[in-house]
Tab-separated table of N, CA and C in Angstrom:
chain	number	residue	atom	x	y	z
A	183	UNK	N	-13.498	-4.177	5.543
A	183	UNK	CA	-12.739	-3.316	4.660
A	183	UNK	C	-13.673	-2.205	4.192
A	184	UNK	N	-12.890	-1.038	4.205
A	184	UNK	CA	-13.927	-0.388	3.821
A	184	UNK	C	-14.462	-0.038	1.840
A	185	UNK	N	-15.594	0.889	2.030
A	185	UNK	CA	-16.428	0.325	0.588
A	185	UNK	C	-14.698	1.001	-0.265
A	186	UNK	N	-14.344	1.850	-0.062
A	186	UNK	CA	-13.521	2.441	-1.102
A	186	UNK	C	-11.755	1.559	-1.538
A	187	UNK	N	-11.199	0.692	-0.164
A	187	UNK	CA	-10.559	-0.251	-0.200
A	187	UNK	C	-11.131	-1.375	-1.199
A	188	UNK	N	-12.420	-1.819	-0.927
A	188	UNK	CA	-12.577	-3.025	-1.594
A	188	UNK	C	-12.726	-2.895	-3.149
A	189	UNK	N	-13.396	-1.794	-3.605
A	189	UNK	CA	-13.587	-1.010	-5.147
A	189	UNK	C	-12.034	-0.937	-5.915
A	190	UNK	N	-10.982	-0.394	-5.262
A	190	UNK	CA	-9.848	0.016	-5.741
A	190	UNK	C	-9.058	-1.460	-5.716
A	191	UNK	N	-9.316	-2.628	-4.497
A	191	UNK	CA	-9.116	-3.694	-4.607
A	191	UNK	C	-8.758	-4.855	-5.992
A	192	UNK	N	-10.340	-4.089	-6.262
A	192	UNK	CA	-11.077	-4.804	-7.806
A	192	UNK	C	-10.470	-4.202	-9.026
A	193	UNK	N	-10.481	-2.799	-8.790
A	193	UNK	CA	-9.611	-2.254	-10.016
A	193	UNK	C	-8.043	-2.563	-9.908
A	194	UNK	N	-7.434	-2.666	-9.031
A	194	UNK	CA	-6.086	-3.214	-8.850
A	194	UNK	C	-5.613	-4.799	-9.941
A	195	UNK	N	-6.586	-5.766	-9.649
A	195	UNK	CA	-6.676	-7.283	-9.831
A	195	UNK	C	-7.358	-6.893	-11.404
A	196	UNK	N	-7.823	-5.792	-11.385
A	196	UNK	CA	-8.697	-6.358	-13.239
A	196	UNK	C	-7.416	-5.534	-13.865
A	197	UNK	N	-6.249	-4.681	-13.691
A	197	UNK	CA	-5.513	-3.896	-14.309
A	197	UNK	C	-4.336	-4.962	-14.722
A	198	UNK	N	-4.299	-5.862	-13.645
A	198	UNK	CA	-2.893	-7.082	-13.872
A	198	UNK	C	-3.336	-7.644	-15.384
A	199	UNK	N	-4.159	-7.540	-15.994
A	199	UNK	CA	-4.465	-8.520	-17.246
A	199	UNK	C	-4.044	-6.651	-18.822
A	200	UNK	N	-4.111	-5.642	-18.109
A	200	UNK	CA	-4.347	-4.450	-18.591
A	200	UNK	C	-3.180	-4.499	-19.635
A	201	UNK	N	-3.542	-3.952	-21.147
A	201	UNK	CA	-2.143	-3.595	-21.048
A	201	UNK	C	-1.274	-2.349	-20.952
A	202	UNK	N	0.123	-2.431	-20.770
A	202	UNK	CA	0.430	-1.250	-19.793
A	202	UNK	C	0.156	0.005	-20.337
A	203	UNK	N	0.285	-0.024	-21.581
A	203	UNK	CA	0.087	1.631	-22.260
A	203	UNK	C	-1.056	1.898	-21.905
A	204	UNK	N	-2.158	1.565	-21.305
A	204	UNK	CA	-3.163	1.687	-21.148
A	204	UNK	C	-3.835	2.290	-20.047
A	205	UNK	N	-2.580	2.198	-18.708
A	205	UNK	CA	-2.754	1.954	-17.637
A	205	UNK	C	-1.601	2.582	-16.626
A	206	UNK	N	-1.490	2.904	-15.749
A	206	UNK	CA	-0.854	3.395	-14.979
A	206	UNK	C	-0.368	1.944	-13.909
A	207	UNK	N	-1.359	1.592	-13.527
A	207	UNK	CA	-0.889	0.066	-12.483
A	207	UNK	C	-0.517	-0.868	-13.349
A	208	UNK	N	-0.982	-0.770	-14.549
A	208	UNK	CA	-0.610	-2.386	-15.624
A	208	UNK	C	1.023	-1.845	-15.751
A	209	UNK	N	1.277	-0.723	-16.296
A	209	UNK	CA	2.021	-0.398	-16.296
A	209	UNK	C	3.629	-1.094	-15.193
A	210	UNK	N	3.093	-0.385	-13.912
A	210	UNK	CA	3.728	-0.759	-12.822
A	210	UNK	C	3.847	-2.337	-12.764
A	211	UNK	N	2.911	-3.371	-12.954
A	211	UNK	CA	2.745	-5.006	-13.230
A	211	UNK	C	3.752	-5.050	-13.885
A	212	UNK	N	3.758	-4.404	-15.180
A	212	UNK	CA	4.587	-5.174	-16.321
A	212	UNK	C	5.840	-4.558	-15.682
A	213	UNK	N	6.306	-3.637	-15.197
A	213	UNK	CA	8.021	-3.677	-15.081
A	213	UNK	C	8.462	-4.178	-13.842
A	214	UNK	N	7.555	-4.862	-12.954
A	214	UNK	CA	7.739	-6.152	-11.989
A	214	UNK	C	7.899	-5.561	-10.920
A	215	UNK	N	7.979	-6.350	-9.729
A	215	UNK	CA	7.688	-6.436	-8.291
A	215	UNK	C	8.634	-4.716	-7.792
A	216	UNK	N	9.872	-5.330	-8.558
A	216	UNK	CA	11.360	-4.071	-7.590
A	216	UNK	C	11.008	-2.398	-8.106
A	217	UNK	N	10.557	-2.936	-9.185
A	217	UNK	CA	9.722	-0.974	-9.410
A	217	UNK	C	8.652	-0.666	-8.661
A	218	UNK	N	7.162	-1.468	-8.293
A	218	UNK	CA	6.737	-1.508	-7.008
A	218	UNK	C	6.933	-1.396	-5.916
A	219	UNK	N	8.016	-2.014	-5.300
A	219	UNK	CA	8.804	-1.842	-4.477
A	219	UNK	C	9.244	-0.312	-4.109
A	220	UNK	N	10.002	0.021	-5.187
A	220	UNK	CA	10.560	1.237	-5.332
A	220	UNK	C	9.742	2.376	-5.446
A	221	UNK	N	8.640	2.197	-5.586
A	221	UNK	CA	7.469	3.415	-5.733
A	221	UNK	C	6.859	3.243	-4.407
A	222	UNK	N	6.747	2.243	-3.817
A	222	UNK	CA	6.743	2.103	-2.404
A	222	UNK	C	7.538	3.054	-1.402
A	223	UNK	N	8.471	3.111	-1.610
A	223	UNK	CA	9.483	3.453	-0.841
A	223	UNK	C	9.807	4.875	-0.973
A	224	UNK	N	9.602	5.757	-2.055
A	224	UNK	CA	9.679	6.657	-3.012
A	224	UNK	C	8.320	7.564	-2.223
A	225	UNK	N	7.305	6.630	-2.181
A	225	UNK	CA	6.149	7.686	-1.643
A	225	UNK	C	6.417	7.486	0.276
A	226	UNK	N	7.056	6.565	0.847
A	226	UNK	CA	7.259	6.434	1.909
A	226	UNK	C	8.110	7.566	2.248
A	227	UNK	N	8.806	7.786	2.037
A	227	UNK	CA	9.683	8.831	2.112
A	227	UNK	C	8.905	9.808	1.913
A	228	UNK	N	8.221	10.377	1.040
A	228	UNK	CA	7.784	11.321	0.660
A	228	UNK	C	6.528	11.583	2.108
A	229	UNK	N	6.151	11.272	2.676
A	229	UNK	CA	4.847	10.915	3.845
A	229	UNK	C	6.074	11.339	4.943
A	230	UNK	N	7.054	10.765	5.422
A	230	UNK	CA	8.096	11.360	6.049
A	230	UNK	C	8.406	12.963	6.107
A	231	UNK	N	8.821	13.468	5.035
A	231	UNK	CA	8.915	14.868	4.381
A	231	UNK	C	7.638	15.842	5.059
A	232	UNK	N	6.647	15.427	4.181
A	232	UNK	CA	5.240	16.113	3.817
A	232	UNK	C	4.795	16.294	6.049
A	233	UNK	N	5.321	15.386	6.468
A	233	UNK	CA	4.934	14.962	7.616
A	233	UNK	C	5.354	16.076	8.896
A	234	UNK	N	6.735	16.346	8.334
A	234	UNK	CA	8.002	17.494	9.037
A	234	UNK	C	6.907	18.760	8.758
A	235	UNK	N	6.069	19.000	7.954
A	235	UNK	CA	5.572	20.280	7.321
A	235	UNK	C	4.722	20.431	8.507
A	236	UNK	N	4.213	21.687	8.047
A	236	UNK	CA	2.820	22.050	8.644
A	236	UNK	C	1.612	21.977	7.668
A	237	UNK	N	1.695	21.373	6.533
A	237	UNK	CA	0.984	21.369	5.331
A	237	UNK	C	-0.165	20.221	5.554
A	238	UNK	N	-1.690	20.586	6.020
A	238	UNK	CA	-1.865	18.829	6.599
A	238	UNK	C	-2.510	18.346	4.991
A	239	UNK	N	-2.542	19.032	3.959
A	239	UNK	CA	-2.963	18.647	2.553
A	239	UNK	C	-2.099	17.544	1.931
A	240	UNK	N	-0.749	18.386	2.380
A	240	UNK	CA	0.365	17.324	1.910
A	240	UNK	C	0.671	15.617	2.739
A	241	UNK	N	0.618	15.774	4.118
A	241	UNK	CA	0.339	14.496	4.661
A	241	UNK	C	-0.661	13.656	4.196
A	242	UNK	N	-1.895	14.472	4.088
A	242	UNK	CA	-3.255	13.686	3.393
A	242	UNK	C	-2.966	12.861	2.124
A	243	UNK	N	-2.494	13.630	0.704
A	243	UNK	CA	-1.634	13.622	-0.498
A	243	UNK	C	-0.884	12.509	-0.759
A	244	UNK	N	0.373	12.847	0.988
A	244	UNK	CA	1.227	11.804	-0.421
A	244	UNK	C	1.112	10.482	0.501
A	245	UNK	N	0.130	10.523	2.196
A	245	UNK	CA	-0.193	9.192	2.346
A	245	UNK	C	-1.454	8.454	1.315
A	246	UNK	N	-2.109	8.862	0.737
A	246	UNK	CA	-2.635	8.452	0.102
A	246	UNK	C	-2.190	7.857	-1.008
A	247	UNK	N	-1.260	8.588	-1.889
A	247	UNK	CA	-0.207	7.907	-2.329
A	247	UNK	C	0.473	6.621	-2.218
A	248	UNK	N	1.182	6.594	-0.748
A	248	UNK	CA	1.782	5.205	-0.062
A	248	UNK	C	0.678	4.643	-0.171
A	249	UNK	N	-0.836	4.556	0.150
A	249	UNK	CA	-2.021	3.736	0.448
A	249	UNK	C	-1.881	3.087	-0.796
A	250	UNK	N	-2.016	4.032	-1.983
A	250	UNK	CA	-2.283	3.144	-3.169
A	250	UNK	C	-1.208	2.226	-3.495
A	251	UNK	N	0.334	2.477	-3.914
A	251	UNK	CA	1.391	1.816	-3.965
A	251	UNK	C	1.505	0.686	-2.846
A	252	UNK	N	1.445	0.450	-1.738
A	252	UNK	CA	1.288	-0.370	-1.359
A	252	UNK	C	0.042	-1.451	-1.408
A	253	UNK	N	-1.142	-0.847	-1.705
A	253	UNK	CA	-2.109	-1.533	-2.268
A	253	UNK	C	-1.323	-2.319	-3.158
A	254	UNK	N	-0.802	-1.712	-4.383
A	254	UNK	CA	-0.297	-2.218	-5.898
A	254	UNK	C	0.251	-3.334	-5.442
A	255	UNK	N	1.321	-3.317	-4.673
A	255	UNK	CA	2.364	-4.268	-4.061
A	255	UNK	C	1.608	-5.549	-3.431
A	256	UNK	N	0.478	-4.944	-2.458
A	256	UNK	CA	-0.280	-6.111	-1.992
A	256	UNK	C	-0.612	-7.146	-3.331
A	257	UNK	N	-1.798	-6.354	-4.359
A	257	UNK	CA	-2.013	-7.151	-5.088
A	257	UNK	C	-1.280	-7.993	-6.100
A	258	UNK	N	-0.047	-7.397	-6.619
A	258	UNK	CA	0.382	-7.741	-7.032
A	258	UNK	C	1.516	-9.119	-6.336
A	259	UNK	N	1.465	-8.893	-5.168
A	259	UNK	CA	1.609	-10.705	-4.363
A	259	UNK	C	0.499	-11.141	-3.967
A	260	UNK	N	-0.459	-11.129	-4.687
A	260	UNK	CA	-1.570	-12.096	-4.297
A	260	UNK	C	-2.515	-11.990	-3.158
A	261	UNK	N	-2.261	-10.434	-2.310
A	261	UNK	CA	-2.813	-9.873	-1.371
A	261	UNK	C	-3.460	-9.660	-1.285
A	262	UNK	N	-4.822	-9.192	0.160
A	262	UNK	CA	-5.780	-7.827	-0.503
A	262	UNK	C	-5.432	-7.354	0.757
A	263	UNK	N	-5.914	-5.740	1.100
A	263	UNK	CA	-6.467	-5.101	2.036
A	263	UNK	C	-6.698	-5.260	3.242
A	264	UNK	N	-7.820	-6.951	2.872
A	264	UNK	CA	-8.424	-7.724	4.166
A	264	UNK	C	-7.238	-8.311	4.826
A	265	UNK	N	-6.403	-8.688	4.074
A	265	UNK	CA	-5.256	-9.729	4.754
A	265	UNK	C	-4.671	-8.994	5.578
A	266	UNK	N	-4.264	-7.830	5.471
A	266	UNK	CA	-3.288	-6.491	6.167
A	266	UNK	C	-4.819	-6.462	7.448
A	267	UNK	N	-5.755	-5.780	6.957
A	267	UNK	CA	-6.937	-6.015	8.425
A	267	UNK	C	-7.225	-6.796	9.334
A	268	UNK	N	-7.085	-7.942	8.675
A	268	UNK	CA	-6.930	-8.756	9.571
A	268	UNK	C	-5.877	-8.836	10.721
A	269	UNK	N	-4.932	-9.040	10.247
A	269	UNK	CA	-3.889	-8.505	10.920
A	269	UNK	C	-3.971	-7.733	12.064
A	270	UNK	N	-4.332	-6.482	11.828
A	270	UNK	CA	-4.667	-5.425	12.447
A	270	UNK	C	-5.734	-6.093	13.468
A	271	UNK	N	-6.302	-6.442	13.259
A	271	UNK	CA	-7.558	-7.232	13.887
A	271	UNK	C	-7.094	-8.023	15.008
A	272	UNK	N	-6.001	-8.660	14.540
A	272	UNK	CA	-5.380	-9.883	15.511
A	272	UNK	C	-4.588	-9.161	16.949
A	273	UNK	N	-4.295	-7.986	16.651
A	273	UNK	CA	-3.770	-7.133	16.941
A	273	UNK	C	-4.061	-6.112	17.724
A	274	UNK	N	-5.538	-5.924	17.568
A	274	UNK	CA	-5.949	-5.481	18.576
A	274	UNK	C	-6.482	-5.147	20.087
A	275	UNK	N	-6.252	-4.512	21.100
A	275	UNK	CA	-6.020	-4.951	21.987
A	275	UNK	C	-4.923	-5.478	22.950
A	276	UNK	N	-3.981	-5.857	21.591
A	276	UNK	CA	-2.455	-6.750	22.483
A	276	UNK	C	-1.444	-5.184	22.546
A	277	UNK	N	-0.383	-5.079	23.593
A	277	UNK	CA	0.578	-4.131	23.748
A	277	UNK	C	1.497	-4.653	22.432
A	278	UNK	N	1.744	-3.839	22.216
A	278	UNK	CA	2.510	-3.342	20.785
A	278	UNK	C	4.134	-4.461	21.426
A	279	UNK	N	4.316	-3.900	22.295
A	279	UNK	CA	5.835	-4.897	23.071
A	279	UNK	C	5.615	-6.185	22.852
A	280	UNK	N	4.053	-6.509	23.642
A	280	UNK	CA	3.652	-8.106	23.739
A	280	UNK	C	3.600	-8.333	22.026
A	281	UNK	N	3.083	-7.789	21.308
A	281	UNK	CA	2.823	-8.665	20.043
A	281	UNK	C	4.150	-8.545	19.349
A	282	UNK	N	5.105	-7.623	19.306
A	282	UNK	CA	6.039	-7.629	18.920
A	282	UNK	C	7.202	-8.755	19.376
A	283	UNK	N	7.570	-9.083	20.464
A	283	UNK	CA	8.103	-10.241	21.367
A	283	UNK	C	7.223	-11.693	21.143
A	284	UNK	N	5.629	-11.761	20.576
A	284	UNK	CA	5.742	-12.633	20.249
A	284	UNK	C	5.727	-13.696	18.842
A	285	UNK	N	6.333	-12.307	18.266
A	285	UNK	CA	6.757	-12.791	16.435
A	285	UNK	C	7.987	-14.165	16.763
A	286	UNK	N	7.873	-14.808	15.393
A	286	UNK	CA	9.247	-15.134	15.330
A	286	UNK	C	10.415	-14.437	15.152
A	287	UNK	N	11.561	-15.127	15.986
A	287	UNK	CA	12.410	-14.276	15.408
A	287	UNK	C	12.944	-14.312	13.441
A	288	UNK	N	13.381	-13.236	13.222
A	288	UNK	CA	14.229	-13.325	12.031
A	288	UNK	C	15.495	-12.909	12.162
């Protein structure tokens, strides 16, 4: 993981105890998972948009954005970073078809 993932990691996990007026992520903690969610989705979209542009500040911007919000989301289920890398890790090397075909189904 890299050094700046694992730092923001730490500040993620020490903000869950934060309280929210205090805080921008405690904040996000205290009004629960579906507002996370929703700020998720909110900057996902927005990376979509920014993406159509020719603006490459704005792609940079508001994926960074999604990076952090989904960070939030990770930690806030008990996630980190590494778990998503790993992943990636497992992953590497295999055709995107092959690893996809060999999920379970849902």
């Amino acid at each position: 993981m890299s050094d700046t993932l694992a730092r923001l990691a730490k500040v993620l996990e020490a903000r869950k105890g934060a309280d929210p007026k205090s805080s921008y992520v405690a904040s996000l903690y205290a009004r629960g998972r579906d507002t996370i969610l929703k700020k998720v989705g909110e900057e996902a979209v927005e990376v979509v948009i920014a993406g159509k542009d020719d603006d490459q500040q704005a792609v940079i911007y508001e994926t960074a954005d999604l990076w952090f919000h989904t960070l939030v989301m990770l930690s806030e289920r008990d996630l980190s970073p590494n778990d998503v890398l790993a992943e990636l890790d497992r992953r590497f090397g295999l055709s995107g078809i092959a690893e996809k075909a060999s999920r379970p189904a849902s």
